[in-house]
Amino acid sequence: MAVMAASVHGVREDRAGAFALAYILVRTLAGKAWERRGEYVPELPITQLGLGLTPWVVSMWFDGTERYALWALGLLIDLTVMFSVSGTALAARVDARYARKAREAGPGRRTAAKPAAALMDAPHLGERLGLFQLIVLGEAVAQVVAAASQAEWDAALYSVGAGSFLLLLLLWSLSLRHGADGVPLLVWDVLPVRLVLPPHCFVAGAVAALAAGLGDAVEYTHHPVPEPVRWLLCGSLGVYLAVAGVAALCSGRGAPGTLLLVGPSLAVVLVAGAAARQAEGPHLVWLLVAAAAWTRLVAERRRPGRRGRPALPAP
């Protein structure tokens, strides 16, 4: 994992092979860890079904766009497996495989012991996932602080800094006070773990991308934000809000309630990305604050019924 992190900076140059190899090793070792313990995780089917690793292995013999396309294919396969293979189906598959092995071995002959199903401690996992999102939000604050330390301190910088902090605070509230497992607007225990982890990853990626955009916005306190940075900010918040909308639907809020929750905010974000070509850093950041504040305000006033949930990580 350390090699993967160190390879990111040069992944478009000469470190893509190292990144892919490290990913393959991490995935393989993760699966073997359960195998050595004589267990498997029904709610994490990709630990047993490694088809998504095949494109990563093949990518070692490709470069450029073809390599990235193979990576995307591998991730798509893993996501498909996570969404389509239930814990019950995986348990049935494991039972059938070991029953077949016993038949092939014949009566009286020993076969490998069938692995036991490892049960999830859902409240503990939910607390860990929430803590992970909190760490990502903290990294976003660090990005803004680092960028501000190199900029001229004036009223515009104070505006960007205050807006950035408020935006991240709103996302913390949506993900942890009005969400579950770090996913905004998700009701606790409404989805199995295998369906919680993909949106959790998308939310974490969106916040990480937003953090980079906020750091860049500090440099444009007196100039229009360039289009790539503008879309990095608006696009990442748009992904966050889209995931929140899906989570709200899954949590039983219904289409009208979900549309009221995220529709206006998502519209503001997309219009800002497409049309706010002359917006300077402070203006763009506060537009995003207004978008997130709407969703937070509606969520506060229209809380769904909740079941028990794990302790909330403090900000």
Coordinates of C-alpha atoms in Angstrom, one line a residue:
M1 CA 0.0 0.0 0.0
A2 CA 2.9 2.3 0.7
V3 CA 4.2 1.6 -2.9
M4 CA 0.8 2.4 -4.3
A5 CA 0.7 5.7 -2.5
A6 CA 4.2 6.6 -3.6
S7 CA 3.4 5.7 -7.2
V8 CA 0.4 7.9 -7.6
H9 CA 2.4 11.1 -8.3
G10 CA 4.2 9.4 -11.3
V11 CA 1.4 7.1 -12.4
R12 CA 1.1 8.8 -15.8
E13 CA 4.9 8.5 -16.4
D14 CA 7.0 5.5 -15.3
R15 CA 5.3 4.3 -12.1
A16 CA 2.1 2.8 -13.5
G17 CA 3.6 -0.7 -13.5
A18 CA 4.6 -0.4 -9.9
F19 CA 1.1 0.8 -8.9
A20 CA -0.5 -2.1 -10.7
L21 CA 1.8 -4.7 -9.3
A22 CA 1.3 -3.4 -5.8
Y23 CA -2.4 -3.4 -6.2
I24 CA -2.3 -7.0 -7.4
L25 CA -0.2 -8.0 -4.4
V26 CA -2.5 -6.2 -1.9
R27 CA -5.6 -7.8 -3.3
T28 CA -4.0 -11.3 -3.4
L29 CA -2.7 -11.0 0.2
A30 CA -6.0 -9.7 1.4
G31 CA -7.8 -12.8 0.1
K32 CA -5.1 -15.1 1.4
A33 CA -5.4 -13.7 4.9
W34 CA -9.0 -15.0 5.3
E35 CA -8.0 -18.3 3.6
R36 CA -5.2 -18.9 6.1
R37 CA -7.7 -18.5 8.9
G38 CA -10.1 -21.0 7.4
E39 CA -12.7 -18.3 6.8
Y40 CA -14.4 -16.4 4.1
V41 CA -16.5 -13.2 4.2
P42 CA -20.0 -13.6 2.7
E43 CA -20.5 -9.8 2.6
L44 CA -17.2 -9.3 0.7
P45 CA -17.5 -11.6 -2.3
I46 CA -14.5 -10.1 -4.1
T47 CA -12.3 -11.7 -1.4
Q48 CA -13.4 -15.1 -2.9
L49 CA -14.0 -14.2 -6.5
G50 CA -10.9 -12.7 -8.0
L51 CA -12.0 -12.2 -11.6
G52 CA -11.6 -8.4 -11.3
L53 CA -7.8 -8.9 -10.8
T54 CA -7.4 -10.4 -14.3
P55 CA -7.4 -7.1 -16.2
W56 CA -4.9 -5.7 -13.8
V57 CA -2.5 -8.6 -14.5
V58 CA -3.0 -8.2 -18.2
S59 CA -2.3 -4.4 -17.9
M60 CA 1.3 -5.1 -17.0
W61 CA 1.9 -5.7 -20.7
F62 CA 0.3 -2.5 -21.9
D63 CA 0.9 1.3 -21.6
G64 CA -1.0 4.5 -21.6
T65 CA -4.7 4.5 -22.4
E66 CA -5.0 0.8 -22.8
R67 CA -3.6 0.2 -19.3
Y68 CA -6.0 2.6 -17.7
A69 CA -8.9 1.1 -19.6
L70 CA -7.9 -2.3 -18.2
W71 CA -7.8 -0.9 -14.7
A72 CA -11.2 0.6 -15.1
L73 CA -12.5 -2.8 -16.4
G74 CA -11.1 -4.6 -13.3
L75 CA -12.8 -2.1 -11.0
L76 CA -16.0 -2.4 -12.9
I77 CA -15.9 -6.2 -12.6
D78 CA -15.3 -5.9 -8.8
L79 CA -18.2 -3.4 -8.4
T80 CA -20.5 -5.7 -10.4
V81 CA -19.5 -8.7 -8.2
M82 CA -20.1 -6.6 -5.1
F83 CA -23.6 -5.5 -6.2
S84 CA -24.7 -8.8 -7.7
V85 CA -23.4 -11.6 -5.5
S86 CA -25.2 -11.7 -2.2
G87 CA -23.8 -13.3 1.0
T88 CA -26.4 -16.0 0.7
A89 CA -25.4 -16.8 -2.9
L90 CA -21.7 -16.8 -2.0
A91 CA -22.3 -19.2 1.0
A92 CA -24.3 -21.5 -1.3
R93 CA -21.5 -21.4 -3.9
V94 CA -18.9 -22.3 -1.2
D95 CA -21.1 -25.2 0.1
A96 CA -21.6 -26.6 -3.4
R97 CA -17.9 -26.4 -4.2
Y98 CA -16.8 -28.4 -1.1
A99 CA -19.7 -30.8 -1.5
R100 CA -18.4 -31.5 -5.0
K101 CA -14.9 -32.0 -3.7
A102 CA -16.2 -34.5 -1.2
R103 CA -18.0 -36.5 -3.8
E104 CA -15.0 -36.5 -6.1
A105 CA -12.7 -37.7 -3.3
G106 CA -15.0 -40.7 -2.6
P107 CA -16.3 -42.2 0.7
G108 CA -13.8 -42.4 3.5
R109 CA -11.3 -40.0 2.0
R110 CA -10.4 -36.7 3.7
T111 CA -10.8 -33.4 1.9
A112 CA -9.9 -29.9 2.8
A113 CA -12.0 -28.5 5.6
K114 CA -14.7 -26.1 4.4
P115 CA -14.0 -22.5 5.5
A116 CA -16.3 -20.9 8.0
A117 CA -18.4 -17.8 7.3
A118 CA -16.9 -14.8 9.1
L119 CA -19.7 -12.7 10.5
M120 CA -19.6 -8.9 10.3
D121 CA -19.7 -6.7 13.4
A122 CA -21.8 -4.1 11.6
P123 CA -21.9 -1.4 14.3
H124 CA -18.1 -1.5 14.7
L125 CA -17.6 -1.5 10.9
G126 CA -20.0 1.5 10.6
E127 CA -18.0 3.4 13.2
R128 CA -14.7 2.6 11.4
L129 CA -16.1 3.7 8.1
G130 CA -17.3 7.0 9.6
L131 CA -13.9 7.5 11.1
F132 CA -12.3 7.0 7.7
Q133 CA -14.5 9.7 6.2
L134 CA -13.6 12.0 9.1
I135 CA -9.9 11.4 8.3
V136 CA -10.5 12.3 4.6
L137 CA -12.3 15.5 5.7
G138 CA -9.4 16.4 8.0
E139 CA -7.0 16.0 5.0
A140 CA -9.2 18.5 3.1
V141 CA -8.7 21.0 5.9
A142 CA -4.9 20.3 5.8
Q143 CA -4.9 21.0 2.0
V144 CA -6.6 24.4 2.5
V145 CA -4.3 25.3 5.4
A146 CA -1.2 24.4 3.3
A147 CA -2.3 26.4 0.4
A148 CA -3.2 29.4 2.5
S149 CA 0.2 29.4 4.1
Q150 CA 1.7 30.3 0.7
A151 CA -0.9 32.9 -0.3
E152 CA -1.3 36.6 0.5
W153 CA -3.5 37.1 3.6
D154 CA -6.3 39.4 2.7
A155 CA -10.1 39.6 2.9
A156 CA -10.5 37.3 -0.2
L157 CA -8.3 34.7 1.4
Y158 CA -10.3 34.9 4.6
S159 CA -13.5 34.4 2.6
V160 CA -12.2 31.3 0.8
G161 CA -10.8 29.8 4.1
A162 CA -14.1 30.4 6.0
G163 CA -16.2 29.1 3.1
S164 CA -14.0 26.0 2.7
F165 CA -14.1 25.2 6.4
L166 CA -17.9 25.6 6.5
L167 CA -18.3 23.5 3.3
L168 CA -16.3 20.6 4.9
L169 CA -18.3 21.0 8.1
L170 CA -21.6 20.6 6.2
L171 CA -20.2 17.5 4.5
W172 CA -19.2 16.1 7.9
S173 CA -22.8 16.7 9.1
L174 CA -24.4 15.1 6.1
S175 CA -22.1 12.0 6.2
L176 CA -22.0 11.4 9.9
R177 CA -24.9 13.2 11.6
H178 CA -27.4 12.6 8.8
G179 CA -25.9 9.5 7.3
A180 CA -24.5 6.1 8.2
D181 CA -21.2 4.3 7.4
G182 CA -19.9 7.6 6.2
V183 CA -22.4 7.8 3.4
P184 CA -24.6 10.9 3.4
L185 CA -28.4 10.5 4.0
L186 CA -28.1 6.8 4.4
V187 CA -30.2 5.2 7.2
W188 CA -28.2 2.9 9.4
D189 CA -28.5 -0.9 8.6
V190 CA -30.8 -0.4 5.6
L191 CA -28.2 -1.9 3.2
P192 CA -25.9 -5.0 3.4
V193 CA -22.2 -4.3 3.8
R194 CA -21.4 -5.3 0.2
L195 CA -23.7 -2.5 -1.0
V196 CA -22.5 0.1 1.5
L197 CA -18.8 -0.1 0.6
P198 CA -19.0 1.1 -3.0
P199 CA -20.9 4.3 -2.3
H200 CA -18.6 4.8 0.7
C201 CA -15.6 4.7 -1.6
F202 CA -17.2 7.1 -4.1
V203 CA -17.9 9.5 -1.2
A204 CA -14.3 9.3 0.0
G205 CA -13.0 9.9 -3.5
A206 CA -15.3 12.8 -4.0
V207 CA -14.2 14.5 -0.8
A208 CA -10.5 13.9 -1.6
A209 CA -11.0 15.5 -5.1
L210 CA -12.9 18.4 -3.5
A211 CA -10.0 18.8 -1.1
A212 CA -7.6 19.2 -4.0
G213 CA -9.9 21.7 -5.6
L214 CA -10.2 23.8 -2.5
G215 CA -6.5 23.9 -2.2
D216 CA -6.3 25.2 -5.8
A217 CA -9.1 27.7 -5.2
V218 CA -6.9 29.5 -2.7
E219 CA -4.6 30.5 -5.5
Y220 CA -7.5 32.3 -7.4
T221 CA -8.8 34.7 -4.8
H222 CA -8.5 37.6 -7.3
H223 CA -8.8 35.8 -10.6
P224 CA -11.4 33.6 -12.3
V225 CA -11.0 30.0 -11.4
P226 CA -9.7 28.0 -14.4
E227 CA -12.1 25.6 -16.0
P228 CA -10.3 22.4 -14.8
V229 CA -10.3 23.6 -11.2
R230 CA -13.9 24.8 -11.4
W231 CA -15.0 21.4 -12.6
L232 CA -12.9 19.6 -10.1
L233 CA -14.8 21.5 -7.3
C234 CA -18.2 21.3 -8.9
G235 CA -17.8 17.8 -10.2
S236 CA -16.6 16.3 -6.9
L237 CA -19.4 17.9 -5.0
G238 CA -21.8 16.8 -7.7
V239 CA -20.7 13.2 -7.2
Y240 CA -21.1 13.5 -3.5
L241 CA -24.6 14.8 -3.8
A242 CA -25.5 12.2 -6.4
V243 CA -24.4 9.4 -4.0
A244 CA -26.4 11.1 -1.3
G245 CA -29.5 11.1 -3.5
V246 CA -29.1 7.3 -4.2
A247 CA -28.6 6.7 -0.4
A248 CA -31.8 8.8 0.4
L249 CA -33.8 6.7 -2.1
C250 CA -32.5 3.4 -0.6
S251 CA -33.4 4.8 2.9
G252 CA -37.1 5.1 1.9
R253 CA -37.3 8.8 1.5
G254 CA -39.1 8.4 -1.8
A255 CA -38.5 10.2 -5.1
P256 CA -40.2 13.6 -4.1
G257 CA -38.4 13.8 -0.8
T258 CA -35.0 12.9 -2.5
L259 CA -35.6 15.4 -5.2
L260 CA -36.2 18.1 -2.6
L261 CA -33.1 17.1 -0.7
V262 CA -30.5 17.0 -3.5
G263 CA -32.2 18.4 -6.6
P264 CA -31.7 22.1 -6.0
S265 CA -28.2 21.6 -4.7
L266 CA -27.1 19.4 -7.6
A267 CA -28.6 21.9 -10.1
V268 CA -26.6 24.8 -8.5
V269 CA -23.4 22.8 -8.6
L270 CA -23.8 21.7 -12.2
V271 CA -24.8 25.2 -13.4
A272 CA -21.9 26.7 -11.6
G273 CA -19.5 24.2 -13.2
A274 CA -20.9 25.0 -16.7
A275 CA -21.6 28.7 -16.5
A276 CA -19.5 30.4 -13.7
R277 CA -16.6 31.0 -16.0
Q278 CA -15.7 34.4 -14.4
A279 CA -16.2 33.3 -10.8
E280 CA -13.3 33.9 -8.5
G281 CA -12.3 31.6 -5.7
P282 CA -14.5 33.2 -2.9
H283 CA -17.6 33.3 -5.1
L284 CA -17.3 29.7 -6.3
V285 CA -16.6 28.3 -2.8
W286 CA -19.6 30.1 -1.3
L287 CA -21.9 28.8 -4.1
L288 CA -20.9 25.3 -3.1
V289 CA -21.5 26.2 0.5
A290 CA -25.0 27.3 -0.4
A291 CA -25.6 24.1 -2.3
A292 CA -24.5 21.9 0.6
A293 CA -26.4 24.0 3.1
W294 CA -29.7 23.5 1.3
T295 CA -29.3 19.7 1.6
R296 CA -28.2 19.9 5.2
L297 CA -31.2 22.2 6.1
V298 CA -33.8 20.0 4.4
A299 CA -32.2 16.8 6.0
E300 CA -32.4 18.4 9.4
R301 CA -36.1 19.2 9.0
R302 CA -37.1 15.9 7.3
R303 CA -35.4 13.2 9.3
P304 CA -36.4 9.6 8.5
G305 CA -37.0 7.0 11.2
R306 CA -33.7 5.5 12.4
R307 CA -32.6 2.2 13.9
G308 CA -29.8 1.8 16.4
R309 CA -26.4 2.9 15.1
P310 CA -22.8 3.1 16.2
A311 CA -21.3 5.9 18.1
L312 CA -20.6 9.1 16.0
P313 CA -17.0 10.1 15.4
A314 CA -16.4 13.6 16.8
P315 CA -15.2 16.3 14.4

